[in-house]
Coordinates of C-alpha atoms in Angstrom, one line a residue:
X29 CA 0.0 0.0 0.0
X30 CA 1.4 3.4 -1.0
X31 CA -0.3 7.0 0.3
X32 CA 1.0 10.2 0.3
X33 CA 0.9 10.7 4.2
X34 CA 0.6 8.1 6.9
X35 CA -0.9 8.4 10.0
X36 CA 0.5 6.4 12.9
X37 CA -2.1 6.3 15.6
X38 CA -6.1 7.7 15.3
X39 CA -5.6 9.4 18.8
X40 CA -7.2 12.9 18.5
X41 CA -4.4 15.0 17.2
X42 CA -4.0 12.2 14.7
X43 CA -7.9 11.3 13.8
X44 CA -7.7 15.4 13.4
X45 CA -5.2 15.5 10.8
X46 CA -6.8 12.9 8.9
X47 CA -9.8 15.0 9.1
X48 CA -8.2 18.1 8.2
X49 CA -6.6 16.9 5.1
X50 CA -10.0 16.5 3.4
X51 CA -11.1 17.9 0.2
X52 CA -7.0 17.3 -0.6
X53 CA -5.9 15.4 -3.3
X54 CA -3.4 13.8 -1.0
X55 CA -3.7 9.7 -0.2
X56 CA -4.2 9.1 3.5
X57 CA -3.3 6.1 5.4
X58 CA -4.3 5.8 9.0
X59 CA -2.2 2.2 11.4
X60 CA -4.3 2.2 14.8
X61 CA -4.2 -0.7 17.2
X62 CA -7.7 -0.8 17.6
X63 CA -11.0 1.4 17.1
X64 CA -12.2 3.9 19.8
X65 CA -14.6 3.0 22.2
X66 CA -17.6 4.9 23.8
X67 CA -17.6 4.0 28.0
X68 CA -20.6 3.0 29.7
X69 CA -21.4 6.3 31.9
X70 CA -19.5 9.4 31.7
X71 CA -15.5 8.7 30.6
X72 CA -13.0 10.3 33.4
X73 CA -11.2 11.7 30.7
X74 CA -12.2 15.6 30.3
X75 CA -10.4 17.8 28.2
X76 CA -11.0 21.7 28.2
X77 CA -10.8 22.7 24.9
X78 CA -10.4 26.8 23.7
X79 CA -12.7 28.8 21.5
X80 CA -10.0 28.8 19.0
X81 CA -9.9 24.8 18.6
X82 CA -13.8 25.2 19.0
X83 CA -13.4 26.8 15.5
X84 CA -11.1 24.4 14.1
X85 CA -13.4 21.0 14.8
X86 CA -15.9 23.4 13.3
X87 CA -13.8 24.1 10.2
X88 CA -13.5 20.2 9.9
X89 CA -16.6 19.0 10.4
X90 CA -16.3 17.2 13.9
X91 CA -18.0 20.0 16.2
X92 CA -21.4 20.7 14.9
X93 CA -21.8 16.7 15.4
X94 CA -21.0 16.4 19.0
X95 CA -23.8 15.7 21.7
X96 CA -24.1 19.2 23.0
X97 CA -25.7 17.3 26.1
X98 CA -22.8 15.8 26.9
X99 CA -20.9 19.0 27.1
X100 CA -20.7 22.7 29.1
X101 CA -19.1 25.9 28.7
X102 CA -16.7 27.5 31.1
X103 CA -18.1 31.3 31.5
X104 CA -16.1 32.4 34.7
X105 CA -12.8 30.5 36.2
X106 CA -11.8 31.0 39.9
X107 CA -7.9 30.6 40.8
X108 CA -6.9 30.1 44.1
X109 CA -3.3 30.4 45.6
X110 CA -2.1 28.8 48.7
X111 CA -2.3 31.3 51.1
X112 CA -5.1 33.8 50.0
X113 CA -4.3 34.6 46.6
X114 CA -6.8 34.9 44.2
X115 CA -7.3 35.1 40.1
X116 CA -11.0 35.6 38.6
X117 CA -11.1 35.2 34.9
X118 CA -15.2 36.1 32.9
X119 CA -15.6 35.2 29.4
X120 CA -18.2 38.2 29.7
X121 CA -15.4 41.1 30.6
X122 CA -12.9 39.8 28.3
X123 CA -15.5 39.9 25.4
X124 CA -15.9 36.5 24.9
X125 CA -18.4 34.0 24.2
X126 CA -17.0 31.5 26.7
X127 CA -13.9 30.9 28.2
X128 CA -13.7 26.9 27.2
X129 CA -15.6 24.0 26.5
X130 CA -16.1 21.0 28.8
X131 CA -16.4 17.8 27.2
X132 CA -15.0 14.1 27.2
X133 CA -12.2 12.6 25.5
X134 CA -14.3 9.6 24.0
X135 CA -17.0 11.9 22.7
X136 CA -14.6 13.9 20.7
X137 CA -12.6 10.3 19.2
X138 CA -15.4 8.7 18.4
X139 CA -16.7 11.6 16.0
X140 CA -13.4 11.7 14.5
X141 CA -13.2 8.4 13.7
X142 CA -16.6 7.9 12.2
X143 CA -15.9 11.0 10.2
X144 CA -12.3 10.2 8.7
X145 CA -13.9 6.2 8.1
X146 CA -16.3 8.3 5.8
X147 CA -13.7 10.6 4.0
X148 CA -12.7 9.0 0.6
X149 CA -9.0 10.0 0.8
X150 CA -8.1 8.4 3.7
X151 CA -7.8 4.1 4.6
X152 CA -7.9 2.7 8.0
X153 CA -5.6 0.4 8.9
X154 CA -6.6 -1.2 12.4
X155 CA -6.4 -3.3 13.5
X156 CA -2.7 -2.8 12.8
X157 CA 0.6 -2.3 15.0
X158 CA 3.5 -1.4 13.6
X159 CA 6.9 -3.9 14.3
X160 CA 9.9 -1.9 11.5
X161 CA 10.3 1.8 10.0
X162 CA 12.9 2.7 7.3
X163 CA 13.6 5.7 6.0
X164 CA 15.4 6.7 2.4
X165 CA 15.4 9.8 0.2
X166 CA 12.3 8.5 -1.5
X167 CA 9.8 6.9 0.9
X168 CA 8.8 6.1 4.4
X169 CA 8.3 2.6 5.1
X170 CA 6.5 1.0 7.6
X171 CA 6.2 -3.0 8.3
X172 CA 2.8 -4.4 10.5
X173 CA 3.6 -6.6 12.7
X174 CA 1.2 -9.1 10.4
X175 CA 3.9 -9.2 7.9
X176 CA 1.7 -6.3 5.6
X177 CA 4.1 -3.3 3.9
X178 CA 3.2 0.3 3.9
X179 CA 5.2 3.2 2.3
X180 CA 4.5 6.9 2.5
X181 CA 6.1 9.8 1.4
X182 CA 5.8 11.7 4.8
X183 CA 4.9 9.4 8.1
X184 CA 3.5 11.2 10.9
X185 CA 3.9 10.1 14.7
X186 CA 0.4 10.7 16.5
X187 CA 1.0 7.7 18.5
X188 CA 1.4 9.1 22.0
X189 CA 4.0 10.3 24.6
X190 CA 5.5 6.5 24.5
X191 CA 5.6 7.0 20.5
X192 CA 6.9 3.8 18.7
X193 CA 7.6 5.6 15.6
X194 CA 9.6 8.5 17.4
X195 CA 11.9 5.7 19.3
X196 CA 12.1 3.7 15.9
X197 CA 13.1 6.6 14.2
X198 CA 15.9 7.0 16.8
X199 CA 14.1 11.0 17.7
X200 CA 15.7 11.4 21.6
X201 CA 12.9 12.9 24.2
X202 CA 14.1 14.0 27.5
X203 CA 11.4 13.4 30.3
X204 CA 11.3 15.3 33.1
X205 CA 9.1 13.5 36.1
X206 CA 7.4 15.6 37.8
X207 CA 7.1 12.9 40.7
X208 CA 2.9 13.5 40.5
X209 CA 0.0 11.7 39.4
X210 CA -3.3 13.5 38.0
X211 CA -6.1 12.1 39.3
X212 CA -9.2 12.4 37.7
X213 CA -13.3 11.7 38.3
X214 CA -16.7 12.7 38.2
X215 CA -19.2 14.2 40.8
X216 CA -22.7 15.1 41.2
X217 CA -22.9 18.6 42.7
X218 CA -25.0 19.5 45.7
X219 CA -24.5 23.4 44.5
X220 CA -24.6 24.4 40.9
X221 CA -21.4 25.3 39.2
X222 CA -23.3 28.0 37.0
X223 CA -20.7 26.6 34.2
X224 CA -17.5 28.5 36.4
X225 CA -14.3 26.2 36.7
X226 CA -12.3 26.9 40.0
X227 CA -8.7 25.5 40.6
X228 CA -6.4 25.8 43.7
X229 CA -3.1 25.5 44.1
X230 CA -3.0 23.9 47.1
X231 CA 0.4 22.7 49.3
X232 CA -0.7 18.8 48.0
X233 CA -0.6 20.0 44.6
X234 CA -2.9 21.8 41.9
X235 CA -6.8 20.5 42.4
X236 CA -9.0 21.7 39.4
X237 CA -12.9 21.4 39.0
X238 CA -14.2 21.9 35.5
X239 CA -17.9 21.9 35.0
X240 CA -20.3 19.5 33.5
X241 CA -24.2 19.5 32.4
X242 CA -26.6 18.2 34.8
X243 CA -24.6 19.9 37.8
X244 CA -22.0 17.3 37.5
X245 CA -17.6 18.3 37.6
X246 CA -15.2 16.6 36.7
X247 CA -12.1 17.1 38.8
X248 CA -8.5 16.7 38.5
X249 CA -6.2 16.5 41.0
X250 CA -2.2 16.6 40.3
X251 CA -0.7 15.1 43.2
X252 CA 1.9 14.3 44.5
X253 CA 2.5 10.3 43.9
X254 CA 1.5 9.0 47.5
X255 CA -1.3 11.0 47.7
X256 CA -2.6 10.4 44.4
X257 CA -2.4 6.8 45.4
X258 CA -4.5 7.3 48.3
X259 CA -6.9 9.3 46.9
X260 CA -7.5 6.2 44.2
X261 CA -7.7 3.4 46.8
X262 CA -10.3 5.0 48.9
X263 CA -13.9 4.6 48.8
X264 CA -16.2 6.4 47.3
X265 CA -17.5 8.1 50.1
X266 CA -14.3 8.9 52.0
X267 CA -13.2 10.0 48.5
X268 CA -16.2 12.4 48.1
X269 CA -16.0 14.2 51.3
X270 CA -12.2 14.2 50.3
X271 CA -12.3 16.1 47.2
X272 CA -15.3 18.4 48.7
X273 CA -13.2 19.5 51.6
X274 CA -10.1 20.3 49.6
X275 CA -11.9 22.6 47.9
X276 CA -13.4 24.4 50.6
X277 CA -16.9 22.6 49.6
X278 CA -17.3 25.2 46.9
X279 CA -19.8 23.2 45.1
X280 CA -21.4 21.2 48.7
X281 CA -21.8 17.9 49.1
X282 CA -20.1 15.5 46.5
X283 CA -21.3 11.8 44.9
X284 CA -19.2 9.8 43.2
X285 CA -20.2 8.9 39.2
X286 CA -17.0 7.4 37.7
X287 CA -14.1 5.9 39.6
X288 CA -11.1 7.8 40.3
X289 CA -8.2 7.2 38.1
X290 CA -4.4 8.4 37.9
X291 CA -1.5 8.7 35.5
X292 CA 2.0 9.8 35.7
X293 CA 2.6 13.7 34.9
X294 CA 6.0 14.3 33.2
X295 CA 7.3 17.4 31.1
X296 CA 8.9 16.0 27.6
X297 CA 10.7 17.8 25.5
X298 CA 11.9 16.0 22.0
X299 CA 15.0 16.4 19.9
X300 CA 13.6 17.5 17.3
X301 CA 9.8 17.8 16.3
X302 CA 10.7 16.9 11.9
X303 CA 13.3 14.7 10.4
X304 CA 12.9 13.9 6.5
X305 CA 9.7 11.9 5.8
X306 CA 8.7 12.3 9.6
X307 CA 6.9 14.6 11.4
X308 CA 5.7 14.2 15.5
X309 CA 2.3 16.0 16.0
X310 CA 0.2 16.2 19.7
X311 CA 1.9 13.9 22.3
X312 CA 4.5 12.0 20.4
X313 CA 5.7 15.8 20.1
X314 CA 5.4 17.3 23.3
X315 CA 4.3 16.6 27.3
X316 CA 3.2 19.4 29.5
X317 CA 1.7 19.5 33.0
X318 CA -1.7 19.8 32.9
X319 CA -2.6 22.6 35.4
X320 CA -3.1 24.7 31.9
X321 CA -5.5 22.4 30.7
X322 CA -3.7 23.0 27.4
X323 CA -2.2 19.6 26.3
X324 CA -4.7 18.6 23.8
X325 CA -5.1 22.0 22.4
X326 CA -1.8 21.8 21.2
X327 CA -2.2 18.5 19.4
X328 CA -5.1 20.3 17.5
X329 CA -2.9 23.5 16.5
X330 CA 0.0 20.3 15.8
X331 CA -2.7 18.9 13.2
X332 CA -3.9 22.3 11.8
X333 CA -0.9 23.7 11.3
X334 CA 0.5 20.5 9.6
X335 CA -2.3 20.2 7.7
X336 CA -1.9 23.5 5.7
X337 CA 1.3 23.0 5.7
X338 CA 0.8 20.0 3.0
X339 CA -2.4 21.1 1.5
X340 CA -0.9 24.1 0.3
X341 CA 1.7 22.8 -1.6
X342 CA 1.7 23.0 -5.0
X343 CA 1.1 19.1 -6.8
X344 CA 4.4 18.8 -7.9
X345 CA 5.9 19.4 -4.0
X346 CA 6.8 16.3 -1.4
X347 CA 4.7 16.5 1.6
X348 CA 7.5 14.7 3.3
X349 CA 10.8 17.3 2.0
X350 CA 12.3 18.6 5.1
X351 CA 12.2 22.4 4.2
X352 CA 8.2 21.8 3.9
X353 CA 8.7 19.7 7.5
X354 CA 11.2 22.3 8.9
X355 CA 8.5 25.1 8.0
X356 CA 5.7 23.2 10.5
X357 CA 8.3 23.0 13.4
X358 CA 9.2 26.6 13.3
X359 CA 5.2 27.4 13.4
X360 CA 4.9 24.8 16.2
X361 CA 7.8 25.8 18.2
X362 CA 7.2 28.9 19.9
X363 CA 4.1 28.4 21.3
X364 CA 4.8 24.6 22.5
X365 CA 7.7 26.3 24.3
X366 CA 5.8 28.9 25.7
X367 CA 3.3 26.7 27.2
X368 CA 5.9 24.0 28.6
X369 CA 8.0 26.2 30.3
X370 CA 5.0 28.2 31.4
X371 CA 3.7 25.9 33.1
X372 CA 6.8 24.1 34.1
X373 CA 7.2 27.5 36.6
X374 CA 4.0 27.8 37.8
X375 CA 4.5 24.2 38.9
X376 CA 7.8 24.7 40.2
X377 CA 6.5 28.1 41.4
X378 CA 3.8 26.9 43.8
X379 CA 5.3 23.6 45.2
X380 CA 8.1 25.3 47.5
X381 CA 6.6 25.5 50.9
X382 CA 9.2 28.8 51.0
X383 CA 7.0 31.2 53.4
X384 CA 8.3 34.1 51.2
X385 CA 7.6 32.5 48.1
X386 CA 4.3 31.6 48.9
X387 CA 3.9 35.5 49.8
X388 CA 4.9 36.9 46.8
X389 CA 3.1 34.1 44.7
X390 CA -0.6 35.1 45.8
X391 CA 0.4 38.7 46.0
X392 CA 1.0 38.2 42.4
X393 CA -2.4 36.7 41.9
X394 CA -4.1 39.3 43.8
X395 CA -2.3 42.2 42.2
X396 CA -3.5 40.8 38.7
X397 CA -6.8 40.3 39.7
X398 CA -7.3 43.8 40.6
X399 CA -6.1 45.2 37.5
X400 CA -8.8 44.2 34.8
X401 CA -6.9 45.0 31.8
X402 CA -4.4 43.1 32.4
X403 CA -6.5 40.1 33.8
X404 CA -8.5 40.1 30.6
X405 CA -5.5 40.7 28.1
X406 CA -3.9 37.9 29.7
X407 CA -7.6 35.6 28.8
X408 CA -7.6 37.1 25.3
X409 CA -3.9 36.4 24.7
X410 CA -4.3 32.8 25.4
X411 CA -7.3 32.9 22.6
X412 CA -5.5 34.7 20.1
X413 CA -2.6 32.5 21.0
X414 CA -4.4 29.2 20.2
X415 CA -3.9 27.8 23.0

């Protein structure tokens, strides 16, 4: 089989891509392990996704098709620091229509996937694991692990922060542990949320409630690794009053409706984002901690930005020529740095139990909340900024 670009992995920033490279005249081959699934309940994976990435499912067809019932604006956000501090954010006095959208991780990959199976340039390949990649001045090749041959002109590496095709391709990462888990589940509310999200950064690490319909949250906690595992193991109940006193019972009485889950934070920076014929796009590219809430929006910008990268070219250019690659890293680079370092020292910033750090941290808070100009250039700059 021969395509133009393939796809390693149907993950969202992948599926996306796929998506995006519709109405193209360009072959698409997608290798994924296995098809999405849809969870029984609500899935304890919650992304946050910006206005700006609002627009771009829109452009490709995905948003208008998702269950609007199983989603919920952010209109206000409430940050807390650890000793008084405090940061107010209103989609209303920054001129916005919201701040975010709420919505799970399986809702958004099962669209994609029924959407790219009905596109007529691209072929799924799953289920399919890849075992061998080599690389030449013509062609990407790629052999399954059943023995079948793919080539490409241009491979792309949406296969995750554990990416197969990166390590094949012999791309270096360097991890940085962050020695936390993020612990994630869902609540009924005794209090409405009235669609604000509120986050603290607490001495036990960052603990974020983001709003969902039906006066249900979904919460994330990024804890350190002990107490992450504690939190897991305990009962729903214990876990529920838990959760509701860390944060100051802001939205009452808590009930349990998914189990708690947790997974390993790290920061990871890679090599090098292109090499001839390959490109890394959302989390083969890039880790960030995710008090932003910003990791997935970057695999979307990854897969727009890519994506007119290759469309645009004229029909007598390789997709997978390094100048054309080199051009996508350079518009990918500054704002994944921005946000990884960004949030690297607000993590570092807040973990110190430093007296006079912890001072001048939620003086800083405070002193931005009371100047509103600031506080709502800073909301529109992350818009603008697509992140």
């Amino acid at each position: 089989m021969k395509f133009d670009v393939l796809i390693v992995g149907a993950g969202l920033a992948g599926a996306a891509l796929a998506a995006a490279l519709r109405g193209s005249n360009l072959k698409v081959g997608i290798v994924e392990t296995r098809p999405p699934a849809r969870p029984d309940g609500w899935d304890a994976r919650i992304y946050a996704i910006s206005p700006t990435n609002v627009d771009f499912l829109s452009a490709i067809g995905i948003w208008q098709h998702l269950d609007p019932a199983r989603m919920a604006p952010v209109y206000d956000m409430e940050i807390h620091g650890d000793a008084g501090g405090r940061l107010d954010f209103s989609a209303y006095d920054s001129g916005l229509r919201e701040l975010a959208w709420i919505l799970e991780s399986s809702l958004m990959q099962l669209e994609l996937w029924e959407t790219v199976k009905r596109q007529h340039n691209v072929t799924l390949i799953c289920p399919a694991s890849p075992a061998a990649l080599a690389i030449d001045d013509t062609a990407a090749r790629l052999t399954l692990t059943d023995g079948r041959r793919v080539e490409a002109k241009l491979v792309v590496a949406a296969d995750g922060r554990d990416s197969w095709v990166r390590q094949a391709a012999g791309i270096g990462a360097r991890n940085t542990p962050y020695d936390e888990k993020g612990v994630v589940a869902n609540f009924r509310c005794e209090k409405p949320h009235r669609n604000a999200a509120f986050q603290w950064f607490r001495p036990d690490g960052v603990l974020a409630y983001l709003p969902l319909p039906d006066q249900q949250m979904s919460m994330v906690w990024s804890a350190p690794d002990a107490l992450a595992d504690e939190l897991v193991a305990l009962p729903p109940e214990a876990l529920c009053a838990r959760v509701a006193e860390a944060g100051g019972y802001r939205l009452g009485k808590l009930e349990l409706i998914t189990p708690a889950a947790a997974f390993p934070l790290r920061l990871m920076r890679v090599e090098t984002a292109v090499r001839p014929r390959l490109a890394l796009i959302g989390d083969a590219a890039h880790a960030i901690h995710p008090l932003s809430g910003h990791g997935i929006n970057l695999g979307y910008q990854d897969a727009r930005v890519l994506a007119e990268q290759i469309k645009g070219l004229p029909a007598w250019r390789d997709p997978g020529e390094l100048p054309v690659l080199r051009a996508y890293a350079r518009a990918r680079a500054e704002e994944t740095a921005l946000l990884q370092y960004t949030t690297h020292g607000l993590n570092r910033l807040f973990k110190p139990a430093d007296p006079i750090l912890s001072g001048l941290r939620n003086i800083g808070l405070n002193l931005t909340n009371s100047v509103p100009v600031l506080r709502n250039a800073l909301v529109r700059y992350a818009i603008a900024g697509r992140f």
